[in-house]
Every structure is written in C-alpha cells, then in structure tokens.
Tab-separated table of C-alpha atoms and ligand atoms in Angstrom:
chain	number	residue	atom	x	y	z
A	1	MET	CA	-27.796	6.986	7.344
A	2	SER	CA	-29.156	3.556	8.053
A	3	THR	CA	-27.312	0.347	7.437
A	4	LYS	CA	-29.279	-0.509	4.317
A	5	ASP	CA	-27.838	2.531	2.545
A	6	ALA	CA	-24.300	1.354	3.014
A	7	ILE	CA	-22.663	0.596	-0.329
A	8	SER	CA	-19.876	-1.272	1.322
A	9	GLN	CA	-19.939	-4.487	3.267
A	10	PHE	CA	-17.203	-3.078	5.411
A	11	THR	CA	-17.792	-2.825	9.123
A	12	VAL	CA	-15.762	-0.576	11.363
A	13	ALA	CA	-15.750	-1.297	15.079
A	14	ILE	CA	-15.670	1.789	17.302
A	15	LEU	CA	-13.822	1.282	20.556
A	16	PRO	CA	-14.157	3.860	23.365
A	17	LEU	CA	-10.978	3.692	25.430
A	18	GLY	CA	-12.142	4.550	28.925
A	19	ASP	CA	-14.778	7.138	29.635
A	20	ILE	CA	-15.821	8.728	26.317
A	21	SER	CA	-18.980	10.832	26.001
A	22	ASP	CA	-21.979	9.350	24.199
A	23	TRP	CA	-21.907	12.278	21.802
A	24	GLN	CA	-18.283	11.660	20.830
A	25	ILE	CA	-19.044	8.023	20.073
A	26	LYS	CA	-22.128	8.970	18.090
A	27	LEU	CA	-20.195	11.577	16.112
A	28	THR	CA	-17.575	8.998	15.190
A	29	LYS	CA	-20.280	6.627	14.022
A	30	LEU	CA	-22.079	9.314	12.002
A	31	VAL	CA	-18.943	10.536	10.257
A	32	LEU	CA	-17.779	7.054	9.280
A	33	GLU	CA	-21.217	6.059	8.005
A	34	ARG	CA	-21.838	9.340	6.198
A	35	ASP	CA	-18.463	9.788	4.538
A	36	PHE	CA	-17.555	6.213	3.779
A	37	ARG	CA	-21.023	4.654	3.536
A	38	LEU	CA	-20.104	1.636	5.571
A	39	ASN	CA	-21.437	-0.088	8.664
A	40	THR	CA	-20.289	0.475	12.194
A	41	VAL	CA	-20.527	-1.436	15.428
A	42	ILE	CA	-19.911	0.179	18.802
A	43	LEU	CA	-17.922	-1.905	21.247
A	44	PRO	CA	-18.259	-1.608	25.028
A	45	ALA	CA	-15.916	0.933	26.597
A	46	THR	CA	-12.608	-0.709	27.420
A	47	LYS	CA	-9.984	0.194	29.966
A	48	VAL	CA	-6.517	0.227	28.470
A	49	PRO	CA	-4.059	-1.867	30.501
A	50	SER	CA	-1.753	0.450	32.428
A	51	GLN	CA	1.431	-0.767	30.743
A	52	TYR	CA	0.393	1.131	27.611
A	53	PHE	CA	0.203	4.426	29.424
A	54	ASN	CA	3.160	6.655	30.166
A	55	ALA	CA	1.877	8.201	33.416
A	56	GLU	CA	4.938	10.350	33.917
A	57	ARG	CA	4.413	12.192	30.666
A	58	ASN	CA	0.691	11.530	30.448
A	59	TYR	CA	0.433	9.959	27.004
A	60	TYR	CA	-0.007	6.819	24.956
A	61	GLN	CA	2.657	5.916	22.477
A	62	SER	CA	0.566	5.616	19.320
A	63	HIS	CA	2.109	2.515	17.874
A	64	GLU	CA	1.726	0.583	21.120
A	65	ILE	CA	-1.848	1.667	21.683
A	66	LEU	CA	-2.693	0.671	18.096
A	67	GLY	CA	-1.411	-2.793	18.870
A	68	PHE	CA	-3.792	-2.989	21.822
A	69	ILE	CA	-6.705	-1.656	19.758
A	70	PHE	CA	-5.967	-4.182	17.032
A	71	SER	CA	-6.175	-6.975	19.613
A	72	GLN	CA	-9.800	-5.922	20.246
A	73	LEU	CA	-10.889	-6.243	16.592
A	74	PRO	CA	-14.051	-8.366	16.508
A	75	GLU	CA	-14.352	-11.100	13.931
A	76	ASN	CA	-17.200	-9.448	12.030
A	77	ALA	CA	-15.374	-6.131	11.532
A	78	GLN	CA	-12.639	-5.226	9.067
A	79	ARG	CA	-11.313	-2.127	10.811
A	80	ILE	CA	-11.296	-0.749	14.323
A	81	MET	CA	-11.087	2.849	15.502
A	82	GLY	CA	-10.233	3.716	19.089
A	83	ILE	CA	-11.255	6.972	20.785
A	84	THR	CA	-9.262	8.274	23.714
A	85	GLU	CA	-9.182	11.407	25.842
A	86	LYS	CA	-5.526	10.886	26.653
A	87	ASN	CA	-2.662	12.441	24.719
A	88	LEU	CA	-0.976	10.587	21.895
A	89	GLU	CA	2.603	10.679	20.723
A	90	ASN	CA	3.940	9.282	17.493
A	91	SER	CA	7.020	7.088	17.212
A	92	ASP	CA	9.263	10.188	17.143
A	93	ASN	CA	7.783	11.270	20.495
A	94	GLN	CA	5.922	14.131	18.868
A	95	PRO	CA	2.427	14.856	20.163
A	96	CYS	CA	-0.275	13.976	17.634
A	97	HIS	CA	-4.072	14.068	17.515
A	98	GLY	CA	-4.493	10.739	15.831
A	99	PHE	CA	-2.626	7.824	14.409
A	100	ALA	CA	-3.072	4.845	12.111
A	101	ASP	CA	-0.735	2.242	10.727
A	102	ALA	CA	-0.931	2.644	6.979
A	103	CYS	CA	-3.115	0.038	5.286
A	104	ASN	CA	-3.640	-1.666	8.555
A	105	LYS	CA	-6.707	-2.437	10.531
A	106	SER	CA	-6.537	-0.060	13.458
A	107	ALA	CA	-6.674	3.693	13.961
A	108	VAL	CA	-6.998	5.944	16.986
A	109	TYR	CA	-7.756	9.574	17.647
A	110	SER	CA	-7.674	11.718	20.726
A	111	VAL	CA	-10.719	13.872	21.508
A	112	PRO	CA	-9.516	17.439	20.877
A	113	PRO	CA	-9.216	19.260	24.218
A	114	PHE	CA	-11.190	22.328	23.088
A	115	GLU	CA	-13.605	24.046	25.430
A	116	LYS	CA	-16.105	24.890	22.673
A	117	LYS	CA	-18.106	21.983	21.349
A	118	HIS	CA	-18.158	23.120	17.720
A	119	HIS	CA	-14.359	23.400	17.676
A	120	ARG	CA	-14.077	19.975	19.226
A	121	ASP	CA	-16.529	18.471	16.742
A	122	ALA	CA	-14.917	20.100	13.713
A	123	LEU	CA	-11.459	18.761	14.473
A	124	SER	CA	-12.913	15.380	15.470
A	125	CYS	CA	-14.547	15.042	12.029
A	126	HIS	CA	-11.217	15.733	10.370
A	127	LEU	CA	-9.363	13.242	12.559
A	128	ILE	CA	-11.894	10.468	12.052
A	129	ILE	CA	-11.758	10.789	8.264
A	130	HIS	CA	-8.001	11.298	8.129
A	131	GLU	CA	-7.045	8.372	10.346
A	132	PHE	CA	-9.611	6.011	8.893
A	133	GLY	CA	-8.406	7.090	5.443
A	134	HIS	CA	-4.919	5.890	6.329
A	135	THR	CA	-6.276	2.437	7.138
A	136	LEU	CA	-7.584	2.360	3.546
A	137	CYS	CA	-4.048	3.070	2.309
A	138	LEU	CA	-4.779	6.735	1.608
A	139	LYS	CA	-1.615	8.768	1.859
A	140	HIS	CA	-1.213	12.430	2.698
A	141	CYS	CA	-2.707	14.580	-0.022
A	142	VAL	CA	-1.249	17.798	-1.428
A	143	ASN	CA	-4.738	19.224	-1.917
A	144	THR	CA	-5.201	21.669	0.984
A	145	ASP	CA	-9.001	21.253	0.883
A	146	CYS	CA	-8.688	17.536	1.466
A	147	ALA	CA	-9.018	15.771	4.815
A	148	MET	CA	-5.881	13.796	3.959
A	149	ASN	CA	-3.816	16.976	3.865
A	150	GLU	CA	-1.349	16.939	6.733
A	151	ARG	CA	-1.479	20.604	7.640
A	152	GLN	CA	-5.122	21.591	7.211
A	153	SER	CA	-8.131	20.274	9.089
A	154	SER	CA	-10.656	19.797	6.318
A	155	ASP	CA	-13.393	17.262	6.952
A	156	ILE	CA	-14.031	16.233	3.356
A	157	LEU	CA	-11.927	14.146	1.025
A	158	CYS	CA	-10.914	15.526	-2.367
A	159	THR	CA	-12.358	13.678	-5.359
A	160	HIS	CA	-9.138	11.757	-5.896
A	161	CYS	CA	-8.946	10.477	-2.308
A	162	GLN	CA	-12.688	9.810	-2.215
A	163	LYS	CA	-12.389	7.720	-5.351
A	164	TRP	CA	-9.571	5.688	-3.883
A	165	ALA	CA	-11.487	5.186	-0.626
A	166	ASP	CA	-14.610	4.075	-2.514
A	167	HIS	CA	-12.514	1.679	-4.533
A	168	GLU	CA	-10.980	0.164	-1.407
A	169	LEU	CA	-14.350	-0.151	0.291
A	170	LYS	CA	-16.123	-1.781	-2.628
A	171	VAL	CA	-14.011	-4.865	-2.402
A	172	ARG	CA	-15.769	-7.648	-0.551
A	173	PRO	CA	-14.116	-8.162	2.844
A	174	GLY	CA	-12.237	-11.427	3.071
A	175	SER	CA	-12.186	-11.885	-0.716
A	176	ALA	CA	-9.022	-12.574	-2.668
A	177	LYS	CA	-9.204	-9.060	-4.093
A	178	GLU	CA	-9.364	-7.513	-0.651
A	179	ARG	CA	-6.420	-9.581	0.557
A	180	PHE	CA	-4.481	-8.610	-2.533
A	181	ALA	CA	-5.302	-4.917	-2.116
A	182	LEU	CA	-4.080	-5.048	1.472
A	183	ALA	CA	-0.941	-6.875	0.400
A	184	GLU	CA	-0.225	-4.191	-2.189
A	185	GLY	CA	-0.541	-1.516	0.480
A	186	LEU	CA	1.784	-3.382	2.795
A	187	PHE	CA	4.236	-3.874	-0.042
A	188	PHE	CA	4.080	-0.179	-0.833
A	189	TYR	CA	5.042	0.715	2.722
A	190	ARG	CA	7.743	-1.963	2.634
A	191	TYR	CA	6.161	-4.258	5.230
A	192	PHE	CA	7.376	-7.172	3.141
A	193	HIS	CA	6.799	-9.975	5.629
A	194	GLN	CA	3.198	-8.955	6.262
A	195	ALA	CA	2.663	-8.405	2.554
A	196	ILE	CA	3.931	-11.908	1.818
A	197	ALA	CA	1.488	-13.425	4.309
A	198	MET	CA	-1.324	-11.415	2.730
A	199	TYR	CA	-0.383	-12.388	-0.857
A	200	ARG	CA	-0.454	-16.010	0.271
A	201	GLU	CA	-3.974	-15.558	1.647
A	202	ALA	CA	-5.051	-14.050	-1.675
A	203	ILE	CA	-3.474	-16.931	-3.588
A	204	ALA	CA	-5.186	-19.497	-1.366
A	205	LEU	CA	-8.518	-17.917	-2.351
A	206	ALA	CA	-7.698	-17.391	-6.045
A	207	PRO	CA	-4.977	-19.835	-7.060
A	208	ASN	CA	-5.039	-18.922	-10.761
A	209	GLU	CA	-4.220	-15.234	-10.580
A	210	ALA	CA	-0.820	-14.871	-12.206
A	211	LEU	CA	-0.470	-11.341	-10.889
A	212	TYR	CA	-0.691	-12.512	-7.264
A	213	TYR	CA	2.227	-14.912	-7.724
A	214	ARG	CA	4.205	-12.274	-9.504
A	215	ARG	CA	3.772	-9.730	-6.735
A	216	LEU	CA	4.484	-12.373	-4.082
A	217	SER	CA	7.655	-13.153	-5.953
A	218	MET	CA	8.705	-9.506	-5.902
A	219	ALA	CA	8.030	-9.245	-2.171
A	220	LEU	CA	10.092	-12.387	-1.556
A	221	LYS	CA	12.881	-10.962	-3.655
A	222	ASN	CA	12.875	-7.877	-1.446
A	223	ILE	CA	13.621	-9.917	1.659
A	224	GLY	CA	16.305	-11.930	-0.105
A	225	GLN	CA	14.299	-15.159	-0.598
A	226	LYS	CA	15.531	-15.600	-4.135
A	227	LYS	CA	14.768	-19.265	-4.552
A	228	GLU	CA	11.177	-18.959	-3.432
A	229	ALA	CA	10.841	-15.783	-5.457
A	230	ALA	CA	11.917	-17.677	-8.563
A	231	GLU	CA	9.490	-20.533	-7.853
A	232	ASN	CA	6.588	-18.146	-7.555
A	233	LEU	CA	7.564	-16.251	-10.646
A	234	MET	CA	7.622	-19.561	-12.492
A	235	ARG	CA	4.083	-20.240	-11.259
A	236	ALA	CA	3.077	-16.809	-12.480
A	237	VAL	CA	4.544	-17.603	-15.891
A	238	GLU	CA	2.579	-20.861	-16.041
A	239	LYS	CA	-0.675	-19.080	-15.311
A	240	SER	CA	-0.181	-15.904	-17.245
A	241	ASN	CA	-1.212	-14.548	-20.606
A	242	ASP	CA	1.341	-11.822	-20.213
A	243	LYS	CA	4.370	-14.042	-20.608
A	244	PRO	CA	6.890	-11.532	-22.022
A	245	ASN	CA	6.644	-9.383	-18.942
A	246	LEU	CA	7.024	-12.352	-16.632
A	247	TYR	CA	10.011	-13.815	-18.433
A	248	PHE	CA	11.522	-10.384	-18.290
A	249	ASN	CA	11.005	-10.224	-14.511
A	250	PHE	CA	12.471	-13.668	-14.242
A	251	GLY	CA	15.545	-12.470	-16.100
A	252	LEU	CA	15.909	-9.606	-13.642
A	253	LEU	CA	16.087	-12.076	-10.768
A	254	TYR	CA	19.147	-13.703	-12.305
A	255	LEU	CA	20.775	-10.558	-13.582
A	256	HIS	CA	23.480	-10.182	-10.954
A	257	ASN	CA	24.549	-13.711	-10.203
A	258	GLN	CA	23.603	-15.861	-13.162
A	259	PRO	CA	23.937	-13.676	-16.269
A	260	GLN	CA	23.550	-16.593	-18.677
A	261	ASP	CA	20.249	-17.612	-17.058
A	262	ALA	CA	19.165	-13.996	-17.276
A	263	GLU	CA	19.981	-13.953	-21.002
A	264	ASP	CA	17.957	-17.134	-21.546
A	265	ARG	CA	14.891	-15.633	-19.854
A	266	PHE	CA	15.250	-12.403	-21.762
A	267	ALA	CA	15.478	-14.373	-25.004
A	268	LYS	CA	12.196	-16.084	-24.096
A	269	ALA	CA	10.606	-12.745	-23.304
A	270	ILE	CA	11.618	-11.523	-26.769
A	271	ALA	CA	10.439	-14.713	-28.454
A	272	VAL	CA	6.891	-14.480	-27.071
A	273	ALA	CA	6.520	-10.694	-27.227
A	274	LYS	CA	3.873	-9.183	-29.483
A	275	ASP	CA	6.136	-6.240	-30.231
A	276	PRO	CA	9.701	-7.322	-29.428
A	277	LYS	CA	11.217	-3.888	-29.892
A	278	PHE	CA	9.819	-2.752	-26.557
A	279	THR	CA	11.137	-5.870	-24.891
A	280	HIS	CA	14.580	-5.104	-26.298
A	281	ARG	CA	14.353	-1.619	-24.897
A	282	LEU	CA	13.371	-2.919	-21.428
A	283	ILE	CA	16.232	-5.388	-21.441
A	284	GLY	CA	18.672	-2.744	-22.631
A	285	GLN	CA	17.542	-0.535	-19.781
A	286	ALA	CA	18.034	-3.335	-17.266
A	287	TYR	CA	21.614	-3.858	-18.437
A	288	GLN	CA	22.296	-0.154	-18.557
A	289	GLU	CA	20.879	0.752	-15.171
A	290	ILE	CA	21.268	-2.356	-13.059
A	291	THR	CA	24.488	-4.072	-14.091
A	292	HIS	CA	26.013	-1.217	-16.141
A	293	ASP	CA	26.772	-3.719	-18.867
A	294	VAL	CA	27.357	-1.344	-21.786
A	295	GLU	CA	27.971	-4.063	-24.325
A	296	ARG	CA	24.754	-5.998	-23.669
A	297	ALA	CA	22.707	-2.818	-23.234
A	298	SER	CA	23.956	-1.560	-26.611
A	299	ARG	CA	23.111	-4.817	-28.310
A	300	HIS	CA	19.484	-4.657	-27.169
A	301	TYR	CA	19.126	-0.949	-27.818
A	302	LYS	CA	20.425	-1.404	-31.362
A	303	GLU	CA	17.929	-4.178	-31.909
A	304	TYR	CA	15.230	-1.829	-30.606
A	305	LEU	CA	16.218	0.815	-33.172
A	306	ARG	CA	16.511	-1.742	-35.963
A	307	LEU	CA	12.916	-2.845	-35.289
A	308	GLY	CA	11.665	0.722	-35.649
A	309	GLY	CA	12.137	2.208	-32.165
A	310	ASN	CA	13.062	5.889	-32.197
A	311	ASP	CA	13.492	7.027	-28.596
A	312	PRO	CA	15.979	9.941	-28.856
A	313	ASP	CA	17.353	9.204	-25.360
A	314	ILE	CA	18.460	5.806	-26.515
A	315	VAL	CA	20.055	7.159	-29.676
A	316	GLU	CA	21.869	9.739	-27.585
A	317	TRP	CA	23.050	7.145	-25.079
A	318	LEU	CA	24.418	4.932	-27.846
A	319	VAL	CA	26.222	7.858	-29.451
A	320	SER	CA	27.671	8.999	-26.121
A	321	ARG	CA	28.973	5.495	-25.468
A	322	SER	CA	30.473	5.507	-28.988
A	323	GLN	CA	28.364	2.505	-29.764
A	324	MET	CA	26.936	4.264	-32.776
A	325	ASP	CA	27.829	7.046	-35.198
A	326	PRO	CA	25.897	10.271	-34.660
A	327	PRO	CA	22.754	10.406	-36.839
B	1	ZN	ZN1	-1.816	11.371	8.436
B	2	ZN	ZN1	-6.996	14.188	-1.231
C-alpha cells in the first residue's frame, strides 16, 4: 500500500537493532501499513550500546531496551518499533517475544528463531500487530481470534480492537485530542505523573475544554495534589456546561477533610441539576460508600425517592438501616 492510501497521518519509525535482514524490515513495514493504514519510515540500523545487553544471560531487559528505542524516535514520527534478533525478557525476568509500554511511543519485537521462513513470518506478523497495538492503548483481548489475545498468535485484530485502533489513529498527531487520548491511556495505567504532563499539553492547545481540566484534576488528586486538583476542577466548572457533575466531583474532593465544603458543593450540584433526583442518588452513594455516613446518605436517598426515584437497592438499603419502614 502506498503512502497516499494511508488514512492516518501517523508515522511509525522502524528501527533495526543491529543486523536485521532486509526481508524482516520489509515485512514489518508491510504489516504496519496494511493493518493500520499508516505511514512508516525506516531508520538506519543502530547498534545498541552494550550496557543494555545482559551478555551473561544473552538478553535485553525489555523495559530498558524500550527506553533506548524511545530515545531514537525521530521528530516526524509518533511511534517507533525496534526489531532485534536478541532475546527479550520482561520485567519479571520471563522470556518474551515482544514488548511495549502501554500507550507509549515505543515497542520492540524479537525475530522468532524458527528455521522455516513461513513460521518465522507468521509469528512476526502477530508480534508486530500485538506490540504496536499496545502502543495505541489496546489491551489484551479475550477473543482468541484476535491478535491482541495473549495466548494465541493470530495476525488480525477483532472488530472491537480494530475499531479502537482506527479511532486512535484518526486523531491528528500533536493535536489536543491526541494529547488527551494519550493522557487518558496513561491515567488508565496509573502513570499519573506522565498523564498530568500530557493533560497539560492538551490544555495548552485547547484551553477551553472543561473535560481536560476535570481529568487533570482527577490525576492530580491521585498523586495527593489536592490544592491544585481543586483549582483545576474550579476551572473546569467555569468552562463547563455540565456543571452538576463538576460540582459533584468538587464535593468529592472535600468529602473526607472538609465535610461542610463538600455539602456546599453538593448543594450547588443539586441546584443546577436538570433532574436533581439523580444527583441526590449520586451524593447518597458517595456518603454511603466513601465516608460511611449513614445519616447523610439516608437524607439524600430519601430525597431521591421523594422526587420519584425507585431503585429497589436504595429502598432496601434504607430499610436495612432502619431509616425507613418496609414498603
Ligand atoms: Zn501483550
Ligand atoms: Zn480484540
């Protein structure tokens, strides 16, 4: 497939680590272009500095080698895939055929040591798709026909994974949306510091997206930066149409240490809600599950029922806490 057919503006750099056959490089290029419809650029073969290699046990530690590969990412590419003929081990010292840091920019695979070319090619196709898929935040897939399945060696993605990959690749590289998508992936895998940096890049490009501030705030909250989290949530509130939800989140921030402030935010969330009964239910749930405050939870749940809510779980909970007579 030629470059003009690519639907994505994504470019993947292919990095041969040491002496890799022309065919192996070409196969990598073909698979990436065919399955992901993106552009590739082949970098000159590079010798890996010896400190990355464990000569005694004859392998690269995957995480370390990914760091080296990442350092070779050219400016005009969004991802980089290394090819090696050496063995790889994951962070638990288990041998592996390939490796990628989830939602990150670099991946690597080891040319399968099979004698027969068609065996080698078949597993290579699987590894290229699987490891590159991880860089697009694809997770392992339960579908055994899918290349993202951990135990099988399929070389096609299932429709679900393909859809996700297409979605990730359609975003214009370097755009606020792309930054945000990466940040969400990092957040998902609990790389909060990197996610925060990425949310900030997205915000710099699109300073009016309430959602970006809100997610940044949640990431900050996860690393204990409460004050900054609150500031960003406030910014999100200023910019948002979805104020009830944001006031509610704001309330959650205060729930443990400043209960009166939490109440004030919750009251605001209720005041601006289109359908306050659902807000009452959310708040009740927060009190029930987070601070185990039966009295406040009951108050909001009762308000939820009074406004027409009829969730049987809530009725049951109120009855069991003797906050209500059985219906
Ligand atoms: Zn995997
Ligand atoms: Zn799948």
